[in-house]
Amino acid sequence: MNPVLHGLAANPSLPPELIDRLITMADLDLSSELATRTDLTPTQLTTLAARGDEIAVQLAYEGRLTADDIDPAVHPYAALALLDEGAGRQEWTPFLATHPTTRIREKLAACPDLPPDVVRTLAADPDIKVVAELALWTTGETPARLARHPHAEVRRAAAANDSTPPAVLEMLITGEGLAPARQCLVCDREETPYVHEWSCPRPECDLPAGAACDGSHQSTVHEIQRMALLNPTTPIDAAVRFADHPSMLLRSALASRPDLPPGLGAQLAKDPIPGVRADLAENPAIDDALIRTLAADHGHDVQRRLAHNPNVPLDVLADLARATRIGSTLLPRIAAASPDETVQLAVSPDPAVRMLLAQRRDLPAAIRDALAVDPDAKVAKSVAPHPGLSDTLLRTMVARHGVQVVAGVAANPEAPPALLAELTRHQPPVRKVFREVARHPHAPAPALLACLTDVHARPLAAAHPNLPPPVIAELLTDDDRVAEAAASNRSLAPTVMSVASLRFVP
């Protein structure tokens, strides 16, 4: 389907008669685009839903189709979408639970609040994927029962379900008190012993890379243990025994648990694999002493992940800011800083610390303005997009720091039109400025015309409502991305929309 038609389908100013015209000619992709509109009539919604399951499901999840609009025999996936949202009808479920399509039964198994008889039907399904999906999502007594299922794949799903009782999870993770599984997905399909190649040449094969079974279902047992370790319902007393396990994945799962005992954290801090220590570093459960130990750890990603720990002390965070590349992100500890701590951070002698604070967008006016005139360009760049900065301050930042801050200033939501136009003429030019200006709601027409000269900003400018309508119309014959963006522009003249909807009919 022509990109112009896709753009028109998304255009909020498209007249009702043109919506009908597009619906009449739409293929599946264009129908999906039209289905996102919020101004469709009930008749238009019904027409689009009839185009296929994908559209009906999309509309059902958005709440724009109700149970009265759905026949599960005609649109089973839309019925499942409503059931998944708690808006379907329970009388549909027996029909869906015995549907000949496995995928439908599998999706039903993930729906909440299924009737007991339907749960029993799904638990006895001949396809193990359906039973495993039920084990992953079901509640009540069913997770405990399915945790004892003879198929290891079902047990793996039950181990990930936080409705599975703690005592049962302990059996799954340790294997104690539980009869060994008799099957897994590997030995269901392959003669054992078997190890699945990492680069399997068979396109129809969906076994995970490294899946293996020698009769003990070892790769699935490993996954059962990992799922149980990641499950917060699993008792920590059962989990601690994996601190010395040969599998790095299991040790990493243990290191991220919110109930990790301090002594065990200290042990994992000495793990030979940096990835385990990095998972530990970001865990809010670790104490101050362990945080300070990990702050001196130069293993890959340990210090960066520690900086994202919401409980890291500010003095440690200051050291981390100097020691590692944190990037342009608002750290949890900075976001949670108290008013007194915010003042302390703002007057830090270290620009790396002031830069972290400048990422906040809720700073008191005095601190925000002080950071805007900071002598360090990195600090000014970080605070430049902060709402509330005056035109004078924004211009002062540009005059002082030039190319280092102009893109950030252009991203400021309150940057005035005249300043945005000036930034597109800045010498030397900064290409990112054009993208920021092109998406800015205050961008004036002259600035947007300048943005059309940049290949990355051109589609953004083509969609901007402040672009002159004659220019928008000209862009309908540009390359696909630009033409689609122009067609979606709400300032496009209705007469041009009408002509375009006929001109680009497939």
Coordinates of C-alpha atoms in Angstrom, one line a residue:
M1 CA 0.0 0.0 0.0
N2 CA 1.3 3.5 -0.9
P3 CA 2.9 5.3 2.0
V4 CA 0.8 8.4 1.3
L5 CA -2.3 6.4 2.1
H6 CA -0.8 5.2 5.3
G7 CA 0.0 8.8 6.2
L8 CA -3.6 9.8 5.4
A9 CA -4.9 7.0 7.6
A10 CA -3.1 8.4 10.5
N11 CA -4.0 12.1 9.8
P12 CA -6.2 13.4 12.6
S13 CA -7.8 15.9 10.3
L14 CA -8.9 13.4 7.7
P15 CA -12.6 14.1 6.8
P16 CA -15.1 11.3 7.6
E17 CA -15.9 10.6 3.9
L18 CA -12.2 10.0 3.2
I19 CA -12.0 7.6 6.1
D20 CA -14.8 5.6 4.5
R21 CA -12.9 5.8 1.2
L22 CA -9.7 4.4 2.7
I23 CA -11.5 1.7 4.6
T24 CA -13.0 0.5 1.3
M25 CA -9.6 0.2 -0.4
A26 CA -7.5 -0.9 2.6
D27 CA -5.4 -4.0 2.8
L28 CA -4.5 -5.5 6.1
D29 CA -1.6 -3.1 6.8
L30 CA -3.7 0.0 6.0
S31 CA -6.6 -1.4 8.0
S32 CA -4.3 -1.7 11.0
E33 CA -3.3 1.9 10.6
L34 CA -6.9 3.0 10.3
A35 CA -7.8 1.0 13.4
T36 CA -5.7 3.3 15.6
R37 CA -8.0 6.2 14.8
T38 CA -10.2 7.4 17.7
D39 CA -12.9 8.9 15.5
L40 CA -14.2 5.7 13.9
T41 CA -17.9 5.0 13.9
P42 CA -19.3 1.7 15.2
T43 CA -19.9 0.7 11.5
Q44 CA -16.4 1.5 10.6
L45 CA -15.0 -0.5 13.5
T46 CA -17.1 -3.5 12.6
T47 CA -15.9 -3.3 9.0
L48 CA -12.3 -3.1 10.0
A49 CA -12.7 -6.0 12.4
A50 CA -14.0 -8.1 9.6
R51 CA -10.7 -7.7 7.7
G52 CA -9.0 -10.2 9.9
D53 CA -8.1 -11.5 13.3
E54 CA -5.2 -9.1 13.7
I55 CA -7.4 -6.1 13.4
A56 CA -10.1 -7.5 15.6
V57 CA -7.6 -8.3 18.3
Q58 CA -6.1 -4.8 18.1
L59 CA -9.5 -3.2 18.5
A60 CA -10.5 -5.6 21.3
Y61 CA -7.4 -4.9 23.3
E62 CA -8.0 -1.1 22.9
G63 CA -11.5 -1.6 24.3
R64 CA -13.2 -0.5 21.1
L65 CA -14.9 -3.8 20.5
T66 CA -17.0 -5.3 23.3
A67 CA -18.3 -8.8 23.9
D68 CA -21.5 -7.9 22.1
D69 CA -19.4 -7.3 18.9
I70 CA -17.6 -10.6 19.0
D71 CA -18.5 -14.1 17.9
P72 CA -15.8 -16.5 19.2
A73 CA -16.4 -18.9 16.4
V74 CA -15.7 -16.1 13.9
H75 CA -13.0 -14.1 15.8
P76 CA -11.6 -16.5 18.4
Y77 CA -8.4 -14.4 18.9
A78 CA -10.5 -11.2 19.5
A79 CA -12.6 -13.2 22.0
L80 CA -9.3 -14.2 23.7
A81 CA -8.2 -10.6 23.8
L82 CA -11.3 -9.6 25.7
L83 CA -11.0 -12.6 28.1
D84 CA -7.4 -11.6 28.7
E85 CA -8.6 -8.1 29.6
G86 CA -11.4 -9.4 31.8
A87 CA -14.0 -8.2 29.4
G88 CA -15.0 -11.4 27.8
R89 CA -17.8 -13.9 28.5
Q90 CA -17.1 -17.1 30.5
E91 CA -19.5 -19.0 28.3
W92 CA -17.0 -18.7 25.5
T93 CA -14.3 -20.6 27.4
P94 CA -15.5 -24.3 27.0
F95 CA -15.6 -23.8 23.2
L96 CA -12.2 -22.2 23.1
A97 CA -10.7 -24.8 25.5
T98 CA -11.5 -27.5 22.9
H99 CA -10.7 -25.5 19.8
P100 CA -8.7 -27.5 17.2
T101 CA -6.1 -24.8 16.9
T102 CA -3.4 -25.3 19.6
R103 CA -2.4 -21.6 19.7
I104 CA -6.0 -20.7 20.6
R105 CA -6.0 -23.1 23.5
E106 CA -2.6 -21.9 24.6
K107 CA -3.7 -18.3 24.6
L108 CA -6.8 -19.2 26.6
A109 CA -4.6 -20.9 29.2
A110 CA -3.0 -17.6 29.9
C111 CA -6.3 -15.8 30.6
P112 CA -7.3 -14.9 34.1
D113 CA -10.3 -16.3 36.1
L114 CA -11.0 -19.3 34.0
P115 CA -13.9 -21.6 35.3
P116 CA -12.7 -24.7 37.1
D117 CA -14.0 -27.1 34.5
V118 CA -12.1 -25.2 31.8
V119 CA -8.9 -25.3 33.9
R120 CA -9.2 -29.1 34.2
T121 CA -9.7 -29.4 30.4
L122 CA -6.6 -27.3 29.7
A123 CA -4.6 -29.2 32.3
A124 CA -5.3 -32.4 30.4
D125 CA -4.6 -30.9 27.0
P126 CA -2.7 -33.3 24.6
D127 CA -0.3 -30.5 23.7
I128 CA 2.2 -29.9 26.4
K129 CA 2.6 -26.2 25.4
V130 CA -1.0 -25.6 26.4
V131 CA -0.4 -27.2 29.8
A132 CA 2.8 -25.3 30.4
E133 CA 1.1 -22.0 29.6
L134 CA -1.6 -22.9 32.1
A135 CA 1.0 -23.7 34.7
L136 CA 2.7 -20.3 34.2
W137 CA -0.5 -18.2 34.8
T138 CA -3.0 -20.2 36.7
T139 CA -3.8 -19.6 40.4
G140 CA -5.4 -21.4 43.3
E141 CA -4.5 -25.1 43.8
T142 CA -3.6 -25.7 40.1
P143 CA 0.0 -24.5 40.2
A144 CA 0.9 -26.9 42.9
R145 CA -0.7 -29.8 41.1
L146 CA 1.0 -28.9 37.8
A147 CA 4.4 -28.5 39.5
R148 CA 4.3 -32.3 39.9
H149 CA 3.5 -32.9 36.2
P150 CA 5.7 -35.6 34.7
H151 CA 6.8 -33.3 31.9
A152 CA 9.7 -31.0 32.8
E153 CA 8.4 -28.1 30.6
V154 CA 5.3 -27.9 32.7
R155 CA 7.4 -27.8 35.9
R156 CA 9.5 -25.1 34.4
A157 CA 6.4 -22.9 33.9
A158 CA 5.1 -23.6 37.4
A159 CA 8.5 -22.6 38.8
A160 CA 8.0 -19.1 37.3
N161 CA 4.5 -18.7 38.6
D162 CA 4.4 -16.6 41.8
S163 CA 1.1 -18.3 42.8
T164 CA 3.0 -21.6 43.2
P165 CA 3.2 -22.3 47.0
P166 CA 6.7 -21.7 48.6
A167 CA 7.0 -25.3 49.7
V168 CA 6.3 -26.5 46.2
L169 CA 8.8 -24.1 44.7
E170 CA 11.4 -25.4 47.2
M171 CA 10.7 -28.9 45.9
L172 CA 11.1 -27.7 42.3
I173 CA 14.4 -25.9 43.0
T174 CA 16.0 -28.7 45.0
G175 CA 14.3 -31.7 43.5
E176 CA 13.7 -33.1 46.9
G177 CA 10.4 -34.7 47.6
L178 CA 9.5 -34.7 43.9
A179 CA 9.5 -37.6 41.6
P180 CA 11.9 -37.1 38.6
A181 CA 10.3 -35.7 35.4
R182 CA 9.8 -38.3 32.8
Q183 CA 9.9 -36.1 29.7
C184 CA 11.2 -32.8 28.3
L185 CA 10.9 -31.0 25.0
V186 CA 14.2 -32.3 23.9
C187 CA 13.6 -36.1 24.4
D188 CA 10.1 -35.6 23.1
R189 CA 11.7 -34.9 19.7
E190 CA 15.2 -36.3 19.6
E191 CA 16.9 -39.6 20.5
T192 CA 19.0 -39.1 23.6
P193 CA 21.6 -38.2 24.5
Y194 CA 21.2 -35.0 22.5
V195 CA 22.6 -31.5 22.6
H196 CA 21.0 -28.9 20.3
E197 CA 23.4 -27.0 18.2
W198 CA 23.7 -23.2 18.8
S199 CA 23.4 -22.6 15.1
C200 CA 20.8 -25.2 14.2
P201 CA 20.4 -25.5 10.4
R202 CA 16.7 -26.7 10.6
P203 CA 14.4 -23.7 10.0
E204 CA 11.4 -25.5 11.6
C205 CA 13.3 -26.3 14.8
D206 CA 12.2 -24.2 17.8
L207 CA 14.3 -25.9 20.5
P208 CA 16.3 -23.3 22.5
A209 CA 20.0 -23.1 21.7
G210 CA 22.0 -25.4 24.0
A211 CA 18.9 -27.5 24.9
A212 CA 20.1 -30.9 26.0
C213 CA 18.9 -34.2 27.4
D214 CA 20.8 -37.3 28.4
G215 CA 17.8 -38.8 30.1
S216 CA 18.0 -36.4 33.0
H217 CA 16.4 -33.5 31.1
Q218 CA 19.4 -31.4 32.2
S219 CA 18.8 -28.2 30.3
T220 CA 15.1 -28.0 31.4
V221 CA 16.0 -28.8 35.0
H222 CA 18.5 -25.9 34.9
E223 CA 15.7 -23.7 33.6
I224 CA 13.4 -24.9 36.4
Q225 CA 16.0 -23.9 38.9
R226 CA 16.6 -20.5 37.3
M227 CA 12.9 -19.7 37.1
A228 CA 12.5 -20.7 40.8
L229 CA 15.5 -18.5 41.8
L230 CA 13.9 -15.5 40.0
N231 CA 10.6 -16.2 41.6
P232 CA 10.3 -14.0 44.8
T233 CA 8.0 -16.6 46.3
T234 CA 10.7 -19.2 46.5
P235 CA 12.1 -19.5 50.1
I236 CA 15.5 -17.9 50.4
D237 CA 16.7 -20.8 52.5
A238 CA 16.2 -23.1 49.4
A239 CA 17.9 -20.5 47.1
V240 CA 21.1 -19.9 49.1
R241 CA 22.5 -23.3 48.2
F242 CA 23.1 -22.0 44.6
A243 CA 25.8 -19.5 45.6
D244 CA 28.5 -22.0 44.6
H245 CA 26.6 -23.5 41.7
P246 CA 28.8 -23.9 38.5
S247 CA 26.1 -22.1 36.4
M248 CA 26.7 -18.4 36.2
L249 CA 23.0 -17.9 35.2
L250 CA 21.9 -19.4 38.5
R251 CA 24.3 -17.4 40.5
S252 CA 23.2 -14.2 38.7
A253 CA 19.6 -15.0 39.5
L254 CA 20.4 -15.5 43.1
A255 CA 22.4 -12.2 43.2
S256 CA 19.4 -10.2 42.1
R257 CA 16.9 -11.6 44.7
P258 CA 15.3 -8.9 46.9
D259 CA 15.7 -11.1 50.0
L260 CA 19.4 -11.8 49.6
P261 CA 21.0 -12.2 53.1
P262 CA 24.0 -9.9 53.7
G263 CA 26.4 -12.8 54.2
L264 CA 25.5 -14.3 50.9
G265 CA 25.9 -11.0 49.2
A266 CA 29.4 -10.7 50.5
Q267 CA 30.1 -14.2 49.1
L268 CA 28.7 -13.3 45.7
A269 CA 30.7 -10.1 45.6
K270 CA 33.8 -12.3 45.2
D271 CA 32.3 -14.2 42.3
P272 CA 34.8 -14.7 39.5
I273 CA 32.2 -13.6 36.8
P274 CA 31.7 -9.8 36.5
G275 CA 28.1 -10.3 35.3
V276 CA 27.2 -11.9 38.6
R277 CA 28.8 -9.1 40.6
A278 CA 27.0 -6.5 38.3
D279 CA 23.6 -8.1 39.0
L280 CA 24.5 -8.0 42.7
A281 CA 25.6 -4.3 42.5
E282 CA 22.1 -3.2 41.3
N283 CA 20.2 -5.2 43.9
P284 CA 18.5 -2.8 46.4
A285 CA 18.9 -5.5 49.0
I286 CA 22.6 -5.1 49.5
D287 CA 23.8 -3.0 52.5
D288 CA 26.1 0.0 52.7
A289 CA 29.2 -2.0 53.4
L290 CA 28.7 -4.2 50.3
I291 CA 27.9 -1.1 48.2
R292 CA 31.3 0.4 49.2
T293 CA 33.1 -2.8 48.4
L294 CA 31.5 -3.0 44.9
A295 CA 32.3 0.6 44.3
A296 CA 36.0 -0.4 44.0
D297 CA 35.2 -3.3 41.6
H298 CA 36.5 -2.5 38.2
G299 CA 34.8 -5.6 36.6
H300 CA 32.8 -5.0 33.5
D301 CA 29.6 -3.0 34.2
V302 CA 29.8 -3.4 38.0
Q303 CA 30.3 0.2 38.8
R304 CA 27.7 1.4 36.2
R305 CA 25.1 -1.0 37.6
L306 CA 25.9 0.1 41.1
A307 CA 25.3 3.7 40.1
H308 CA 21.7 2.6 39.3
N309 CA 21.2 1.1 42.7
P310 CA 18.5 3.2 44.4
N311 CA 20.2 2.9 47.8
V312 CA 23.7 4.0 46.8
P313 CA 25.0 6.7 49.2
L314 CA 25.6 10.1 47.6
D315 CA 29.3 10.1 48.4
V316 CA 29.7 6.7 46.7
L317 CA 27.7 7.9 43.7
A318 CA 30.0 10.9 43.4
D319 CA 33.0 8.6 43.1
L320 CA 31.1 6.4 40.6
A321 CA 30.3 9.5 38.5
R322 CA 34.0 10.1 38.1
A323 CA 35.0 6.5 37.6
T324 CA 32.5 5.3 35.0
R325 CA 30.4 6.5 32.1
I326 CA 26.8 6.7 33.3
G327 CA 25.4 8.6 30.3
S328 CA 22.5 10.9 30.0
T329 CA 20.1 9.2 32.4
L330 CA 18.4 10.1 35.6
L331 CA 19.6 7.8 38.3
P332 CA 17.1 6.5 40.9
R333 CA 19.1 7.8 43.8
I334 CA 19.3 11.3 42.2
A335 CA 15.6 11.2 41.5
A336 CA 14.9 10.4 45.2
A337 CA 17.3 13.0 46.6
S338 CA 15.7 15.1 49.4
P339 CA 15.6 18.9 49.2
D340 CA 18.7 19.2 51.4
E341 CA 20.5 16.6 49.4
T342 CA 19.5 18.4 46.2
V343 CA 21.1 21.6 47.4
Q344 CA 24.2 19.6 48.4
L345 CA 24.5 18.1 45.0
A346 CA 24.0 21.4 43.2
V347 CA 27.0 23.0 45.0
S348 CA 29.3 20.0 44.6
P349 CA 32.7 21.0 43.4
D350 CA 32.6 18.0 41.0
P351 CA 30.9 18.8 37.7
A352 CA 30.2 15.1 37.2
V353 CA 27.9 15.2 40.3
R354 CA 26.2 18.4 39.2
M355 CA 25.6 16.8 35.8
L356 CA 23.8 13.9 37.4
L357 CA 21.5 16.3 39.3
A358 CA 20.9 18.3 36.1
Q359 CA 19.1 15.3 34.6
R360 CA 16.2 16.0 36.9
R361 CA 13.3 17.9 35.4
D362 CA 11.6 18.9 38.7
L363 CA 14.4 21.1 40.2
P364 CA 13.6 24.2 42.2
A365 CA 13.8 27.3 40.0
A366 CA 16.9 28.6 41.8
I367 CA 18.9 25.4 41.4
R368 CA 17.7 24.9 37.9
D369 CA 18.8 28.5 36.9
A370 CA 22.1 28.1 38.7
L371 CA 22.9 24.9 36.8
A372 CA 22.0 26.7 33.6
V373 CA 24.8 29.2 34.1
D374 CA 27.3 26.5 35.2
P375 CA 30.7 27.0 33.8
D376 CA 31.0 23.3 32.8
A377 CA 29.4 22.6 29.4
K378 CA 28.4 19.0 30.4
V379 CA 26.3 20.4 33.3
A380 CA 24.7 23.1 31.1
K381 CA 23.9 20.5 28.4
S382 CA 22.2 18.2 30.9
V383 CA 20.0 21.0 32.3
A384 CA 19.2 22.6 28.9
P385 CA 16.0 20.7 28.3
H386 CA 14.6 21.5 31.8
P387 CA 11.2 23.2 31.6
G388 CA 11.0 26.8 33.0
L389 CA 14.3 28.1 31.7
S390 CA 13.9 31.7 30.4
D391 CA 14.7 32.8 26.9
T392 CA 17.6 34.9 28.4
L393 CA 19.1 31.9 30.2
L394 CA 18.8 29.7 27.1
R395 CA 20.5 32.3 25.0
T396 CA 23.2 32.7 27.6
M397 CA 23.9 29.0 27.5
V398 CA 24.3 29.0 23.7
A399 CA 26.5 32.1 23.8
R400 CA 28.8 30.5 26.5
H401 CA 28.9 26.8 25.3
G402 CA 28.0 26.9 21.6
V403 CA 27.8 23.6 19.8
Q404 CA 27.9 21.6 23.1
V405 CA 24.5 22.8 24.2
V406 CA 22.5 23.9 21.2
A407 CA 20.8 20.6 20.7
G408 CA 19.7 20.5 24.4
V409 CA 18.4 24.1 24.1
A410 CA 16.5 23.1 21.0
A411 CA 14.9 20.3 23.0
N412 CA 13.7 22.6 25.7
P413 CA 9.9 22.5 25.6
E414 CA 9.6 26.3 26.3
A415 CA 12.2 27.4 23.8
P416 CA 10.6 30.3 21.9
P417 CA 10.1 30.2 18.1
A418 CA 12.6 33.0 17.4
L419 CA 15.4 31.1 19.3
L420 CA 14.5 27.8 17.5
A421 CA 14.9 29.6 14.2
E422 CA 18.3 31.0 15.2
L423 CA 19.5 27.6 16.3
T424 CA 18.9 26.2 12.8
R425 CA 21.2 28.9 11.5
H426 CA 23.9 28.3 14.1
Q427 CA 27.5 28.3 12.9
P428 CA 29.0 25.8 12.8
P429 CA 25.7 23.8 12.3
V430 CA 24.8 20.9 14.6
R431 CA 22.8 18.3 12.8
K432 CA 20.9 17.1 15.9
V433 CA 19.5 20.6 16.2
F434 CA 17.4 20.1 13.1
R435 CA 15.8 16.9 14.5
E436 CA 15.0 18.6 17.8
V437 CA 13.6 21.7 16.1
A438 CA 11.6 19.6 13.7
R439 CA 9.8 17.8 16.5
H440 CA 9.4 21.0 18.7
P441 CA 5.8 22.2 19.0
H442 CA 6.9 25.9 18.8
A443 CA 9.0 25.5 15.7
P444 CA 8.1 28.3 13.2
A445 CA 7.8 27.8 9.5
P446 CA 11.3 29.3 8.6
A447 CA 13.0 26.9 11.0
L448 CA 11.0 23.9 9.7
L449 CA 12.0 24.8 6.1
A450 CA 15.6 24.7 7.3
C451 CA 15.0 21.3 8.9
L452 CA 14.0 19.9 5.5
T453 CA 17.6 20.2 4.4
D454 CA 18.6 17.5 6.9
V455 CA 17.9 13.9 5.8
H456 CA 17.1 12.8 9.4
A457 CA 15.0 15.8 10.3
R458 CA 13.1 15.9 7.0
P459 CA 10.4 13.4 7.9
L460 CA 9.8 15.0 11.3
A461 CA 9.5 18.5 9.6
A462 CA 7.1 17.1 7.0
A463 CA 4.7 16.0 9.8
H464 CA 4.9 19.3 11.6
P465 CA 1.6 21.3 11.5
N466 CA 3.5 24.7 11.3
L467 CA 4.9 23.8 8.0
P468 CA 3.2 25.8 5.2
P469 CA 0.4 23.7 3.5
P470 CA 1.8 24.2 0.0
V471 CA 5.1 22.8 1.1
I472 CA 3.4 19.8 2.8
A473 CA 1.6 19.1 -0.5
E474 CA 4.8 19.1 -2.4
L475 CA 6.4 16.6 0.0
L476 CA 3.7 14.0 -0.9
T477 CA 5.9 13.1 -3.9
D478 CA 9.1 12.8 -1.8
D479 CA 10.6 9.5 -0.7
D480 CA 8.4 7.1 1.2
R481 CA 9.2 8.2 4.8
V482 CA 8.8 11.9 4.0
A483 CA 5.7 11.4 1.9
E484 CA 4.0 9.3 4.6
A485 CA 4.9 11.9 7.2
A486 CA 3.5 14.8 5.0
A487 CA 0.3 12.9 4.4
S488 CA -0.2 12.5 8.2
N489 CA 0.2 16.3 8.7
R490 CA -3.0 17.7 10.1
S491 CA -2.4 21.0 8.3
L492 CA -2.6 19.3 4.9
A493 CA -5.6 20.9 3.0
P494 CA -8.7 18.6 2.8
T495 CA -8.9 19.1 -0.9
V496 CA -5.3 17.8 -1.2
M497 CA -6.1 14.9 1.0
S498 CA -9.0 14.0 -1.3
V499 CA -6.9 14.2 -4.5
A500 CA -4.1 12.1 -2.8
S501 CA -6.5 9.4 -1.7
L502 CA -7.6 8.9 -5.3
R503 CA -4.2 9.5 -6.9
F504 CA -2.4 6.8 -4.8
V505 CA -5.1 4.1 -5.1
P506 CA -3.3 0.8 -5.6

